[in-house]
Short mmCIF file of N, CA, C and O in Angstrom, two decimals:
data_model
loop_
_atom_site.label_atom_id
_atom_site.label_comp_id
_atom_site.label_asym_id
_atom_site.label_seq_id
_atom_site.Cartn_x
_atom_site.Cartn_y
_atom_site.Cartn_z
N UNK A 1 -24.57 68.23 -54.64
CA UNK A 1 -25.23 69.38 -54.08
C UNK A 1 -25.42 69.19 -52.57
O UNK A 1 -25.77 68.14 -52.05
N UNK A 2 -25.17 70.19 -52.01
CA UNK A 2 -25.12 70.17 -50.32
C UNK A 2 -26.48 70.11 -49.92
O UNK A 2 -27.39 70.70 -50.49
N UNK A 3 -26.58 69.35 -48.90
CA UNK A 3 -28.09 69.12 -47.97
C UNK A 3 -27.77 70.64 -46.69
O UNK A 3 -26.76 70.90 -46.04
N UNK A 4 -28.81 71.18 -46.75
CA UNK A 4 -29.11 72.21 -45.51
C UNK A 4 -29.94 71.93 -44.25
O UNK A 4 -30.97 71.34 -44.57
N UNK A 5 -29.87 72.09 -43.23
CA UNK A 5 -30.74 72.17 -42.40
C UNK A 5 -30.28 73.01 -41.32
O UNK A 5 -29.21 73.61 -41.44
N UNK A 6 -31.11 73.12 -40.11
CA UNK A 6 -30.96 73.98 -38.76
C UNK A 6 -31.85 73.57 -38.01
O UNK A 6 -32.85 72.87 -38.15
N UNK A 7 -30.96 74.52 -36.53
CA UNK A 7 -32.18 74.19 -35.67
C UNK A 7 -33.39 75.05 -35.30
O UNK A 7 -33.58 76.00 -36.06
N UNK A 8 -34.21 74.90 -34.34
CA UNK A 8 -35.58 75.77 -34.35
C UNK A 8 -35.42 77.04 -34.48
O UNK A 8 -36.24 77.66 -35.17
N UNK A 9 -34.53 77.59 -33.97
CA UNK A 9 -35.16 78.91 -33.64
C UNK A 9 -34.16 79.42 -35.19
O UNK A 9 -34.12 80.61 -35.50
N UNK A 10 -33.56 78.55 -35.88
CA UNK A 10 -32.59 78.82 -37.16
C UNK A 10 -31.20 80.06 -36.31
O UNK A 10 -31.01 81.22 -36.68
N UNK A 11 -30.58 79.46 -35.35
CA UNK A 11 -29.16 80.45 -35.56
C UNK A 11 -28.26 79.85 -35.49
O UNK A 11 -27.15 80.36 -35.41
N UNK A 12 -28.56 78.00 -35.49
CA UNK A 12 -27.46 77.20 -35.88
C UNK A 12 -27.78 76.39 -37.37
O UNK A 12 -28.75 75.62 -37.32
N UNK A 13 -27.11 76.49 -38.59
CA UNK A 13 -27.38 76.18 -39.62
C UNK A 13 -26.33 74.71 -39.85
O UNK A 13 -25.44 74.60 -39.01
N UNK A 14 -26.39 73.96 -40.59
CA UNK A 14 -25.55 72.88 -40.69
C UNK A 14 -25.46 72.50 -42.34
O UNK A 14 -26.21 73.19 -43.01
N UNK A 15 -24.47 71.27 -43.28
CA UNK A 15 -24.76 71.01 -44.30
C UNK A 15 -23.84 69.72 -44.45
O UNK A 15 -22.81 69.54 -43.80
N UNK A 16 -24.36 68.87 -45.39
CA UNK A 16 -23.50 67.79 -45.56
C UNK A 16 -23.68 67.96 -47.01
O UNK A 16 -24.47 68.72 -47.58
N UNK A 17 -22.72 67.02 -47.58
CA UNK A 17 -23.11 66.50 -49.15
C UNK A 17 -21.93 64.77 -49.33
O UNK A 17 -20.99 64.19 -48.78
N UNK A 18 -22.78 64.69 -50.34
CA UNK A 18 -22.18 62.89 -49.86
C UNK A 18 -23.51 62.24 -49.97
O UNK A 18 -24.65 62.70 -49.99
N UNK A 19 -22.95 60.84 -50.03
CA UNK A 19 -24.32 59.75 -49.70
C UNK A 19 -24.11 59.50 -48.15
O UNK A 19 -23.07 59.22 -47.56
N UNK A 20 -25.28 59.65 -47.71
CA UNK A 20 -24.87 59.01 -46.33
C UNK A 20 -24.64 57.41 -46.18
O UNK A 20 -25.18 56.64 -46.97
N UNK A 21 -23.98 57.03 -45.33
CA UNK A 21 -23.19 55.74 -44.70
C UNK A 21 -24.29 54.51 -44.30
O UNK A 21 -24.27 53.35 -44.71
N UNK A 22 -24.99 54.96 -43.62
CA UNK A 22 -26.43 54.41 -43.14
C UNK A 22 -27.16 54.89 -42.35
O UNK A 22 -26.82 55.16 -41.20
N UNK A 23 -28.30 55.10 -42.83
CA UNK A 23 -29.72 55.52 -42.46
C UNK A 23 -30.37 54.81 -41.13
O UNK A 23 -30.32 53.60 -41.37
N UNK A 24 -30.81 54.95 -40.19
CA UNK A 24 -30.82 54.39 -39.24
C UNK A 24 -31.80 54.89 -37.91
O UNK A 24 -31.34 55.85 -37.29
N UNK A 25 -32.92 54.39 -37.49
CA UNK A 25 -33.58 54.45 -36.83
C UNK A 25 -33.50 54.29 -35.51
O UNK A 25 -33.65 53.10 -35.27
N UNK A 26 -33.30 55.05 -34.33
CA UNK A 26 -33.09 54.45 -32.83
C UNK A 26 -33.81 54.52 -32.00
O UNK A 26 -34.63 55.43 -32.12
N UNK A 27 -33.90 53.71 -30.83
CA UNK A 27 -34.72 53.48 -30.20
C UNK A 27 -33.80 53.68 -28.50
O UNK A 27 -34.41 53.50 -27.45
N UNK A 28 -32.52 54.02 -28.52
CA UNK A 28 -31.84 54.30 -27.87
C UNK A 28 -32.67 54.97 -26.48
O UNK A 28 -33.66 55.59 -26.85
N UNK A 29 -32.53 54.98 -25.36
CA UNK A 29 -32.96 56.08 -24.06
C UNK A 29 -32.86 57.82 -24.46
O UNK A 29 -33.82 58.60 -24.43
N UNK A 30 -31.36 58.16 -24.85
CA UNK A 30 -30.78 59.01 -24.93
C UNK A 30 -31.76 59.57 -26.56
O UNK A 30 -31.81 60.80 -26.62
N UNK A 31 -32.49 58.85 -27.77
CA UNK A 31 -32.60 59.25 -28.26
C UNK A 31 -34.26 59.63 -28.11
O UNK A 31 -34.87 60.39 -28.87
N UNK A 32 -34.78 58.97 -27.03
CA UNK A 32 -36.06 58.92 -26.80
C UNK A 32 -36.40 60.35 -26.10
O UNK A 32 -37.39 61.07 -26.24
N UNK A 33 -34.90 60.54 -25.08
CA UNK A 33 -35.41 62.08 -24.48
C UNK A 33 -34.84 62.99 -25.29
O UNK A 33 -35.15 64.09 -24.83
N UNK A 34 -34.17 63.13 -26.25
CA UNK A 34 -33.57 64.14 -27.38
C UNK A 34 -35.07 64.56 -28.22
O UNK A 34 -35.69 65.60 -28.39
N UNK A 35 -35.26 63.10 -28.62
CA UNK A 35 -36.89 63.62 -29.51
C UNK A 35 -38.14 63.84 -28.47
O UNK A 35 -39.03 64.61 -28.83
N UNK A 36 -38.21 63.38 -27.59
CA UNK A 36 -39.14 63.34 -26.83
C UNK A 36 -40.33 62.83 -27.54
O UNK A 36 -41.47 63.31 -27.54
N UNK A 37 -39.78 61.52 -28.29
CA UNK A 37 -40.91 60.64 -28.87
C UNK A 37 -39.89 59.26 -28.78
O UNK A 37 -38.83 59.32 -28.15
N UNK A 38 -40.28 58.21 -29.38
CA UNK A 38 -40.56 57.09 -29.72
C UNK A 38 -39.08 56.31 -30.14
O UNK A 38 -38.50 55.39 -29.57
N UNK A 39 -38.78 56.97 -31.16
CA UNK A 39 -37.32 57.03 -31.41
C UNK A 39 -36.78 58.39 -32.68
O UNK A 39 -37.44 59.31 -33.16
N UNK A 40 -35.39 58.01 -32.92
CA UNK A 40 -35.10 59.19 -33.59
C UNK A 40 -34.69 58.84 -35.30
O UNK A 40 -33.78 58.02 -35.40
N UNK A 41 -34.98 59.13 -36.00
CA UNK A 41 -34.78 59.13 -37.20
C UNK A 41 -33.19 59.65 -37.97
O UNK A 41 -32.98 60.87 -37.97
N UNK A 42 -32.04 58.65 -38.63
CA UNK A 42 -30.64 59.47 -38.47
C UNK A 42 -30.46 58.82 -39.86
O UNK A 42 -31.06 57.94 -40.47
N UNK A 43 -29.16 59.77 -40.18
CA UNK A 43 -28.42 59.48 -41.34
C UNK A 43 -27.12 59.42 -40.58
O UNK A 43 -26.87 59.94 -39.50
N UNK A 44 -26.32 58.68 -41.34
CA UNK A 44 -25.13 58.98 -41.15
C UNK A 44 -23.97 59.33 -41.86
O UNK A 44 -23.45 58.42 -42.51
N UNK A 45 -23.38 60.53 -41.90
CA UNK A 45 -22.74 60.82 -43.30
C UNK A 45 -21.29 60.92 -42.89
O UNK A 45 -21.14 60.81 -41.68
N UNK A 46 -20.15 61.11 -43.61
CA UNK A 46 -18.53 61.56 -43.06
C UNK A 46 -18.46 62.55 -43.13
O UNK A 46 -19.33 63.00 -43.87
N UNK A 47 -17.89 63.21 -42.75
CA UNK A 47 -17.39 63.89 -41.76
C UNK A 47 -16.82 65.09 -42.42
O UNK A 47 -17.08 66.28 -42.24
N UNK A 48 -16.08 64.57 -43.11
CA UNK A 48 -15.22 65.23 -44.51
C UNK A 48 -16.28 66.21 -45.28
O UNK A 48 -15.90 67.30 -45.68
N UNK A 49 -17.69 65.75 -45.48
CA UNK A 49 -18.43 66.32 -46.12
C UNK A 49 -19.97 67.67 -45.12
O UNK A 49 -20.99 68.35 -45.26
N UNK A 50 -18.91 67.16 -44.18
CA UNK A 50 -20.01 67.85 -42.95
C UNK A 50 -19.66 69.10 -42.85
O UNK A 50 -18.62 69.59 -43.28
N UNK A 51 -20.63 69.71 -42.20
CA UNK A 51 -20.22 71.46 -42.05
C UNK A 51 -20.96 72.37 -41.07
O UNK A 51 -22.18 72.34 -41.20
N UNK A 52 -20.46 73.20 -40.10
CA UNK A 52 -21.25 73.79 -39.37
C UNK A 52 -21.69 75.10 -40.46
O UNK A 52 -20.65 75.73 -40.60
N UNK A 53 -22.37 75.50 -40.96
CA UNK A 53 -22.55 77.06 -41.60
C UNK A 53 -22.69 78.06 -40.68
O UNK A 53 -21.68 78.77 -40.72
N UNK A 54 -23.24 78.32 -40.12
CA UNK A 54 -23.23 79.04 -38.92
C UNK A 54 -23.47 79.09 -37.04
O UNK A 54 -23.59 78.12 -36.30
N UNK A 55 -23.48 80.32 -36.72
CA UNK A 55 -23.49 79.39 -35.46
C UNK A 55 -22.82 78.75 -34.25
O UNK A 55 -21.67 79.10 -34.51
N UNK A 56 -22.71 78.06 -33.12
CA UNK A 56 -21.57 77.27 -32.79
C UNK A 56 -22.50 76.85 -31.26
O UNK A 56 -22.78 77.44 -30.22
N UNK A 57 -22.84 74.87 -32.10
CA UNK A 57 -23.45 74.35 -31.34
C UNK A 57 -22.89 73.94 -29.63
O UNK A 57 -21.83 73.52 -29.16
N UNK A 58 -23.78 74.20 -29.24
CA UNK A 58 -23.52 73.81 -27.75
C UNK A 58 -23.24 72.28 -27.61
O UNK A 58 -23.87 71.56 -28.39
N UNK A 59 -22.30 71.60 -26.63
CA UNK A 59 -22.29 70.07 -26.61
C UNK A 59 -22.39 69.96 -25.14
O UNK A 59 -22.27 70.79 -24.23
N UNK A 60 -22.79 67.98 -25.19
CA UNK A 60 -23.24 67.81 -23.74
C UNK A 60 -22.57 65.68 -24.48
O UNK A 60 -23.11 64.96 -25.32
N UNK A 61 -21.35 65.46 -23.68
CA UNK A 61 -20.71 64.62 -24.22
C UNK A 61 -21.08 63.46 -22.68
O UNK A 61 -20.66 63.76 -21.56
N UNK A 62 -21.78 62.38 -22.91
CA UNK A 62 -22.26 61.23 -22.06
C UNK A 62 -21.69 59.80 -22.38
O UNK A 62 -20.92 59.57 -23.31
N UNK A 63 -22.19 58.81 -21.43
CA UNK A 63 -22.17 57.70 -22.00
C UNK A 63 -23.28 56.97 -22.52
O UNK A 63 -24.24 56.62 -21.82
N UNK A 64 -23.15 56.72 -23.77
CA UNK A 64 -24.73 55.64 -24.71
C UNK A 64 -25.44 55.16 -23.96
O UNK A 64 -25.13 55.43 -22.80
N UNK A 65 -26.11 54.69 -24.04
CA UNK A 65 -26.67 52.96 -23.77
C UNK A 65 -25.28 52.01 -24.02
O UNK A 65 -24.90 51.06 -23.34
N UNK A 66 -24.69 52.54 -25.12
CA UNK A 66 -23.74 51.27 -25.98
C UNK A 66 -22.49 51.40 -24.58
O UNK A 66 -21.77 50.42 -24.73
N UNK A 67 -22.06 52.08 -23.51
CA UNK A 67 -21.37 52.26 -22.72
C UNK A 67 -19.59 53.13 -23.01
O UNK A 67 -18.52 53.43 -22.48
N UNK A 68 -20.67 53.20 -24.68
CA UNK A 68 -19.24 54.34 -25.29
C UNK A 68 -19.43 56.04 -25.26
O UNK A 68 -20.51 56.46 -25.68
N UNK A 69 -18.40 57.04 -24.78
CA UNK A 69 -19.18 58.06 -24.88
C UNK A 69 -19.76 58.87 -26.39
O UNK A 69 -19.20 58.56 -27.44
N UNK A 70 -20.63 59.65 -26.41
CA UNK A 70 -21.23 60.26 -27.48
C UNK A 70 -21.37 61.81 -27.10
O UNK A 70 -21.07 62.31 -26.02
N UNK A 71 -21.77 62.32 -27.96
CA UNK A 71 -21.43 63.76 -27.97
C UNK A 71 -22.62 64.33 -29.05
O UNK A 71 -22.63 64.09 -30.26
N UNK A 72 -23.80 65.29 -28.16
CA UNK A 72 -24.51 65.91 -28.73
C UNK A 72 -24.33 67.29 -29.08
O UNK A 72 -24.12 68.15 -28.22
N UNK A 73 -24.41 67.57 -30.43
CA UNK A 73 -24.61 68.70 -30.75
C UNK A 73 -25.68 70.01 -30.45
O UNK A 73 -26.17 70.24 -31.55
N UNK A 74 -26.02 70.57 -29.87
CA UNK A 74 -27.17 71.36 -30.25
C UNK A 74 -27.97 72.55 -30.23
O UNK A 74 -26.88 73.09 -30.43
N UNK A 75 -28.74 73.43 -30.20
CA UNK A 75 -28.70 74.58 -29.83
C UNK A 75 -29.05 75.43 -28.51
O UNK A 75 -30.15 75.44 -27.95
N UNK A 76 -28.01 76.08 -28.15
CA UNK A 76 -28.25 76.51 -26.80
C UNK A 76 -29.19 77.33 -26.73
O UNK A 76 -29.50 77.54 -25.55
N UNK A 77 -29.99 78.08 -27.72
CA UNK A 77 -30.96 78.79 -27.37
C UNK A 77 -32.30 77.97 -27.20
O UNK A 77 -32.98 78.02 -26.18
N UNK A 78 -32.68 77.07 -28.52
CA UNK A 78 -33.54 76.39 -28.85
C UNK A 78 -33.83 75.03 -27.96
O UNK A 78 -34.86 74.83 -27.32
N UNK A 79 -32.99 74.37 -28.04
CA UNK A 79 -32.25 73.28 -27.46
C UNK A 79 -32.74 71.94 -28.57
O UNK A 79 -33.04 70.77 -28.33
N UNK A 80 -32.66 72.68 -29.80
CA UNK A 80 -32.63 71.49 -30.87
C UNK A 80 -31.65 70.96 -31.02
O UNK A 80 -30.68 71.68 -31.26
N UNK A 81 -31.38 69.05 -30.93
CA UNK A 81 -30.33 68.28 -31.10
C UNK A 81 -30.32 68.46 -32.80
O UNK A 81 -31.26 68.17 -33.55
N UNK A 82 -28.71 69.14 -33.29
CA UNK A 82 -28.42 68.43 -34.55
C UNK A 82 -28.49 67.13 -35.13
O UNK A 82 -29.27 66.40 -35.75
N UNK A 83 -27.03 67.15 -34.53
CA UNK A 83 -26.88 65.93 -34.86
C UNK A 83 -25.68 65.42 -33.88
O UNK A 83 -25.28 66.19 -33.01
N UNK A 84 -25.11 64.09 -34.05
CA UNK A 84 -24.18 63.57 -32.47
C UNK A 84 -22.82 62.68 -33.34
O UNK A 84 -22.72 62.28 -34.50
N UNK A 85 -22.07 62.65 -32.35
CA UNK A 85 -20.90 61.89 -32.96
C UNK A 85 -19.83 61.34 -31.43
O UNK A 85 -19.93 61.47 -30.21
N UNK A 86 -19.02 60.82 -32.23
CA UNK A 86 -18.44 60.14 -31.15
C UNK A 86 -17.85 58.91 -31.76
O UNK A 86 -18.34 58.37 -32.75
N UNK A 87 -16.12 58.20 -30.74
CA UNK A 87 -16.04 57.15 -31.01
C UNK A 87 -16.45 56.05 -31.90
O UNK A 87 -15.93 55.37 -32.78
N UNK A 88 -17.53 56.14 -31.38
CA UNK A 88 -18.66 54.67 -32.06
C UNK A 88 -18.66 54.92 -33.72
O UNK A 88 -18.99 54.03 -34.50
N UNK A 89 -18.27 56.22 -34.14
CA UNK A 89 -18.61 56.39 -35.52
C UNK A 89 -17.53 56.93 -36.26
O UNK A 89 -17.83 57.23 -37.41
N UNK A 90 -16.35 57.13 -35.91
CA UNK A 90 -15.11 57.38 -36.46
C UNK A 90 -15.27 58.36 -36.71
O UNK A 90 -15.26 59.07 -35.71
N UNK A 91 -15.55 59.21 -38.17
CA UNK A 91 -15.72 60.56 -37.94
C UNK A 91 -16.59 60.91 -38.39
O UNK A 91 -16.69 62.14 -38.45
N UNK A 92 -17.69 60.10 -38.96
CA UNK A 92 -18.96 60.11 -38.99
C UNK A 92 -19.68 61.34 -38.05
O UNK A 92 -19.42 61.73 -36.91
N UNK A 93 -20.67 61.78 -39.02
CA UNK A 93 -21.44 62.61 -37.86
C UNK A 93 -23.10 62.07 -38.00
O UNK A 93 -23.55 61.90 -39.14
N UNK A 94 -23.89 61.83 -36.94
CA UNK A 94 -25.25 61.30 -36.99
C UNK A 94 -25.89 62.36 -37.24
O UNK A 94 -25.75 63.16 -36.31
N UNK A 95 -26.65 62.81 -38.22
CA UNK A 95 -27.51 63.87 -38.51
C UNK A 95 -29.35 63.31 -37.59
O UNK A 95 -29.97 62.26 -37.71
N UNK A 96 -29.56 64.13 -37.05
CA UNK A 96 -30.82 63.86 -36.73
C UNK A 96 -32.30 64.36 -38.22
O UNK A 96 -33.06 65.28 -37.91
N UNK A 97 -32.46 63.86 -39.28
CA UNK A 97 -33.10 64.01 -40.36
C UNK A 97 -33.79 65.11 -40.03
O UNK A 97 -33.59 66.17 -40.62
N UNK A 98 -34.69 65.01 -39.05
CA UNK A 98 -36.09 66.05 -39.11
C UNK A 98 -35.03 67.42 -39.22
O UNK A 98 -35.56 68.28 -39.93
N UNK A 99 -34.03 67.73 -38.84
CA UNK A 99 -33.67 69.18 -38.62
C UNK A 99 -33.16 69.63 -40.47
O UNK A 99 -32.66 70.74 -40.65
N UNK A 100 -33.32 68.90 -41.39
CA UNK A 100 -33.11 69.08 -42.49
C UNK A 100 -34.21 69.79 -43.01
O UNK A 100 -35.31 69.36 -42.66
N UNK A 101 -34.17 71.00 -43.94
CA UNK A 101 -34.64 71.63 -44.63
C UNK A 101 -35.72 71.24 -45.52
O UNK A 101 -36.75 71.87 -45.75
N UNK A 102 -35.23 69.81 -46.14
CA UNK A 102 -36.10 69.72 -47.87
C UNK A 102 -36.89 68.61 -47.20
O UNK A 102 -36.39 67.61 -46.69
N UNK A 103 -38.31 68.92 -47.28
CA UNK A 103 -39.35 68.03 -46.21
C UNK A 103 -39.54 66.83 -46.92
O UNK A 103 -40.20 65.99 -46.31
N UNK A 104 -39.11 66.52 -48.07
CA UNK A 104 -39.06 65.38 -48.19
C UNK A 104 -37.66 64.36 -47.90
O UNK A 104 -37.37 63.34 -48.52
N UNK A 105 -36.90 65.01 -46.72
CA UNK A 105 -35.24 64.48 -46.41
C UNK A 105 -36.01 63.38 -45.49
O UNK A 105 -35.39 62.35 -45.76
N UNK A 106 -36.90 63.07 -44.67
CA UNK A 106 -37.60 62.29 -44.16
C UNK A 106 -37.72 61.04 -44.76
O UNK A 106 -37.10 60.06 -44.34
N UNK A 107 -38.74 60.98 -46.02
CA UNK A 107 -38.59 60.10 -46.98
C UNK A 107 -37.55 59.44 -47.63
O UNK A 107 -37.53 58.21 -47.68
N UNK A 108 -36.58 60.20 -48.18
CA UNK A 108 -35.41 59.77 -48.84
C UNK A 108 -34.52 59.28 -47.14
O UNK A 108 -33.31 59.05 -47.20
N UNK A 109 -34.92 59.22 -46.39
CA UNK A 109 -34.00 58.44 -44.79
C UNK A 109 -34.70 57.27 -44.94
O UNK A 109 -34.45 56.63 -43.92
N UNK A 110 -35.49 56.58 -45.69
CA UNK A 110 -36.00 55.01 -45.16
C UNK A 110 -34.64 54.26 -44.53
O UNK A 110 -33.57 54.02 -45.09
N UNK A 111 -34.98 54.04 -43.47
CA UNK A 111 -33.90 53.37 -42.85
C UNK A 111 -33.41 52.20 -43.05
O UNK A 111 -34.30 51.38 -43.26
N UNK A 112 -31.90 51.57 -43.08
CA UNK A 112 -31.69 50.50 -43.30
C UNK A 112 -31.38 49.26 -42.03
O UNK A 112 -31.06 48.08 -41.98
N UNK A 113 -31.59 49.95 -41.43
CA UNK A 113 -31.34 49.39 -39.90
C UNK A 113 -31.88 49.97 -38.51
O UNK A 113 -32.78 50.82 -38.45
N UNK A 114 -31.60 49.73 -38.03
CA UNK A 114 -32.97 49.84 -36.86
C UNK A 114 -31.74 49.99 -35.15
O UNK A 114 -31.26 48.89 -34.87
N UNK A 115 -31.47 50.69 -34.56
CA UNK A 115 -30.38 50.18 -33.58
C UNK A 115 -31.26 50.42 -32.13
O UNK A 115 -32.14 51.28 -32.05
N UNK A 116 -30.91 49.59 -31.08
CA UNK A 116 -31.31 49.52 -29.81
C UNK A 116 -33.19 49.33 -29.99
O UNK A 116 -34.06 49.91 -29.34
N UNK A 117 -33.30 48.51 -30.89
CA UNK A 117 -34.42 47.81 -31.31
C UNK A 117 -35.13 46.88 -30.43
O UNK A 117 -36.28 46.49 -30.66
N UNK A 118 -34.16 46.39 -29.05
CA UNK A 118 -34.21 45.13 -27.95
C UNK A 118 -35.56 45.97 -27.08
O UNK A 118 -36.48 45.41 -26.48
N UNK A 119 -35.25 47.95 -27.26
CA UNK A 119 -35.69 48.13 -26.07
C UNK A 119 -37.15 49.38 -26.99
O UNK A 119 -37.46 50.55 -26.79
N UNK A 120 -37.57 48.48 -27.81
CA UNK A 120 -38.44 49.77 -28.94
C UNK A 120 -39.60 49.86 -27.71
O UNK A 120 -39.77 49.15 -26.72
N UNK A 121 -40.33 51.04 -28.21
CA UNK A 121 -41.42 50.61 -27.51
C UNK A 121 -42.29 49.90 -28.16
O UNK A 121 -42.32 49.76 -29.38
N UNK A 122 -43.44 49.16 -26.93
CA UNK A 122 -44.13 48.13 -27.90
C UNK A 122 -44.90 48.46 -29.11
O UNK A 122 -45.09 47.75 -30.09
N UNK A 123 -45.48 50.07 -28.79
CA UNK A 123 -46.27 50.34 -29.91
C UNK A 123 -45.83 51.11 -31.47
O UNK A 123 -46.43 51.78 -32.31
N UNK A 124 -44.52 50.61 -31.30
CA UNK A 124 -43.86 51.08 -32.77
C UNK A 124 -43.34 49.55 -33.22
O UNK A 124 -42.83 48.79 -32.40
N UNK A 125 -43.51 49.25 -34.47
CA UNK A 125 -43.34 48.18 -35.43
C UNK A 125 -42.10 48.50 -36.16
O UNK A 125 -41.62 49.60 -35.90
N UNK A 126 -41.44 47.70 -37.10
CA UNK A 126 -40.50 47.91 -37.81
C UNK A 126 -40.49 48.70 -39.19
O UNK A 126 -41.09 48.46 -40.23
N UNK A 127 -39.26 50.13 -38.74
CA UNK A 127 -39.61 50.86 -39.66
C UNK A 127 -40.95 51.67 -39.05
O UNK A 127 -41.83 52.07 -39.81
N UNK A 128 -41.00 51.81 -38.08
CA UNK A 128 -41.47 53.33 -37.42
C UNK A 128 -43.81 53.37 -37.32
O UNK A 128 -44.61 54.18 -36.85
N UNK A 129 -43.96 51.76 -38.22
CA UNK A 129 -45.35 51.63 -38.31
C UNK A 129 -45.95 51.66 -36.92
O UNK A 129 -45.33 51.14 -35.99
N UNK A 130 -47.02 52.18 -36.74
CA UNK A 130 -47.80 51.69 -35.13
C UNK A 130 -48.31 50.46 -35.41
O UNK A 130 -48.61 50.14 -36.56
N UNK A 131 -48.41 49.87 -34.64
CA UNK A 131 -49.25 48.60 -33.97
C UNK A 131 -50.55 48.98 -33.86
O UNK A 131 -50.68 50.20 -33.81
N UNK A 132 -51.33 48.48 -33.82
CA UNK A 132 -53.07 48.25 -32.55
C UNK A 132 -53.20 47.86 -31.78
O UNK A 132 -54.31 47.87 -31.26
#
C-alpha cells in the first residue's frame, strides 16, 4: 500500500510504497536550514517506487557538506522541502518524514543511523533525545 504525503500549502502531493532502505536522522548544515531546527528526520526509499502525484516541485541542486552535489525538491509556493536526491544515493529518493500524511509515519522512521552526527548540536542526544 502506497505512503502519501505533501507539502504545506498541499499543491505538491508525493507517494512511495516499498520498505524504505534506511531511516536516518541528519544533522547536516543544509538540513538544519531546510527544517529550521536541529536536524531532519528521513527515510530512504527507491526510486522505482517513488512518485510525484501532483504538482511539479521546484529544485535548487548544491553541494552537501559531503562535497557531492544534492538536489532539493520542494514547493515553490510554500517552500516545503519534500524530499532530496542525488549522486550520493543512486536513485534513491530521501523523503523528509514530517511531510507524510499518517502522523504516526514519524514513529514508524526510528532511525537506524544518524549522519553528520560530528557536527549535532550539543543539545540533541542520540536518536533526537534533549540533554539538560
Amino acid at each position: 500500500m502506497a505512503k502519501v504525503g505533501g507539502c504545506f500549502c498541499g499543491k505538491i502531493r508525493i507517494s512511495y510504497e516499498g520498505e524504505p532502505v534506511k531511516k536516518a536522522l541528519c544533522h547536516c548544515l543544509d538540513c538544519r536550514k531546510i527544517t529550521g531546527s536541529t536536524y531532519s528526520t528521513n527515510i530512504i526509499v527507491p526510486g522505482a517506487g517513488f512518485k510525484v502525484l501532483s504538482g511539479t516541485p521546484k529544485t535548487l541542486t548544491k553541494k552537501a557538506d559531503s562535497g557531492k552535489d544534492i538536489t532539493s525538491h520542494f514547493c515553490g509556493d510554500c517552500g516545503s522541502t519534500l524530499y532530496r536526491d542525488g549522486p550520493s544515493f543512486g536513485d534513491n529518493k530521501v523523503i523528509k518524514v514530517g511531510v507524510l500524511d499518517d502522523p504516526k509515519a514519524l514513529d514508524e522512521a526510528k532511525p537506524d543511523d544518524e549522519l553528520y552526527d560530528l557536527v549535532m548540536a550539543q543539545l540533541v542526544d542520540f536518536y533526537g533525545k534533549t540533554t539538560s
